[in-house]
């Protein structure tokens, strides 16, 4: 029964999201239904009801034809080529930024200078009063994008948090507050997730490539998050080590919308509005506390850990995932008080069963990996990286390992 309920919820989310943007058609349909319902066996009622039914039916048929024409007005094709980093330089405001490309996994923009600044933990956050709204040019493609992305998967329109602003170091002054906004997951699907699609208007042949239209600023560089018009959902990922030194990784199922069937960090997902609140009902004011709350929530959901079994979590890095509309990704490392044997007996609960195929424990020497990377080794080819991770690790997992190894948060 649980699977049927989750499938029904996914379908309901999809219908509600599309219906909210096509309300005139829905209103016309309601008018037709009401016209039929009000036909009464009386001369006066019949005269008015037949007129209302005729007008409603005419309007409804017209709107339905226009709707079908709009929905059929786009063709979508996948972009298989690697992200064109040479055509999109990093933002000038990002100190020491560089692209990190991992074949078959993806591309991330990273900056060791920004990562060092994050460890100070002095970035404040403010939450916008108004929720995120899709720009009209992206809203037009939403009815086609959702079923395309949902094919073979269950997508839920859950609440997420997006980001406007950068965790940039500010010499001699407190950094400016980072602005967050509330959004829904489908907003991200219809904005950030278009980066791997080329959209063509069937009537004119005009092509729309989000990578060039939305990610580039007027100078041709990558837009900062502060100037972006995408949902830019905040990714949160942490790698956890058990009390006996094992790295916990999650085997993702084929239902995942990103990095399906690959190894994921111990806890990985999106920042949610609940992560912005403290246990006593207050509002978190610092970026690192909100991000760590999201990391630990995802960690508990995906591994079955209890809150008391998490000893500590540290923020180690920041990146932008280019294939996902250059959305922000925060990286962390967590130390557990439970050993690997105990953790292997845990089971995921609720909706996470759809996306997790279980956990795996691996041995990783972060100190050795840090030396390899500092010596110039490529992330996916570092000699100290276990073969299983070299072959099957997702981009967020590799980024977490890189940030932890370079920060030397824990020495094992």
CSV table of N, CA and C in Angstrom, one decimal, residues 7 12 39 77 84 116 140 179 200 206 214 222 230 244 269 286 295 327 342 359:
chain,number,residue,atom,x,y,z
A,7,UNK,N,3.2,6.6,-5.2
A,7,UNK,CA,3.0,6.8,-6.6
A,7,UNK,C,1.9,7.8,-6.8
A,12,UNK,N,-0.1,13.3,-8.1
A,12,UNK,CA,-0.8,14.4,-7.6
A,12,UNK,C,0.0,15.7,-7.6
A,39,UNK,N,-28.7,22.0,-15.5
A,39,UNK,CA,-29.9,21.8,-16.3
A,39,UNK,C,-31.0,21.1,-15.5
A,77,UNK,N,16.0,17.7,-26.7
A,77,UNK,CA,17.1,16.7,-27.0
A,77,UNK,C,18.2,16.8,-26.0
A,84,UNK,N,30.7,22.8,-21.4
A,84,UNK,CA,31.7,23.7,-22.1
A,84,UNK,C,32.4,24.7,-21.2
A,116,UNK,N,38.3,27.6,2.4
A,116,UNK,CA,38.9,28.0,3.7
A,116,UNK,C,38.1,29.1,4.4
A,140,UNK,N,7.0,28.3,-19.6
A,140,UNK,CA,6.3,27.8,-20.8
A,140,UNK,C,6.7,26.4,-21.1
A,179,UNK,N,21.4,35.5,0.9
A,179,UNK,CA,19.9,35.5,0.8
A,179,UNK,C,19.4,34.1,0.4
A,200,UNK,N,14.0,23.2,-28.5
A,200,UNK,CA,13.7,23.8,-29.8
A,200,UNK,C,12.3,24.1,-30.0
A,206,UNK,N,13.8,27.8,-33.5
A,206,UNK,CA,14.7,28.6,-32.6
A,206,UNK,C,15.1,27.7,-31.4
A,214,UNK,N,21.1,31.4,-19.7
A,214,UNK,CA,20.9,31.7,-18.2
A,214,UNK,C,22.1,31.7,-17.4
A,222,UNK,N,30.5,32.9,-16.0
A,222,UNK,CA,29.4,32.3,-15.3
A,222,UNK,C,28.7,33.3,-14.3
A,230,UNK,N,17.5,31.2,-11.8
A,230,UNK,CA,17.1,29.8,-11.6
A,230,UNK,C,16.7,29.6,-10.1
A,244,UNK,N,34.9,3.0,14.1
A,244,UNK,CA,36.1,2.1,13.7
A,244,UNK,C,36.7,2.6,12.4
A,269,UNK,N,21.4,15.4,-0.2
A,269,UNK,CA,20.1,15.9,-0.7
A,269,UNK,C,20.0,17.4,-0.8
A,286,UNK,N,22.9,31.6,11.0
A,286,UNK,CA,24.2,31.4,10.4
A,286,UNK,C,24.1,30.3,9.3
A,295,UNK,N,22.5,18.5,6.4
A,295,UNK,CA,23.4,17.4,6.2
A,295,UNK,C,23.0,16.2,7.1
A,327,UNK,N,24.1,24.9,-9.8
A,327,UNK,CA,23.5,25.0,-8.5
A,327,UNK,C,24.5,24.9,-7.3
A,342,UNK,N,27.3,-2.3,13.6
A,342,UNK,CA,26.0,-1.9,14.1
A,342,UNK,C,25.2,-1.1,13.0
A,359,UNK,N,23.5,0.6,2.4
A,359,UNK,CA,24.8,1.3,2.7
A,359,UNK,C,26.0,0.3,2.5
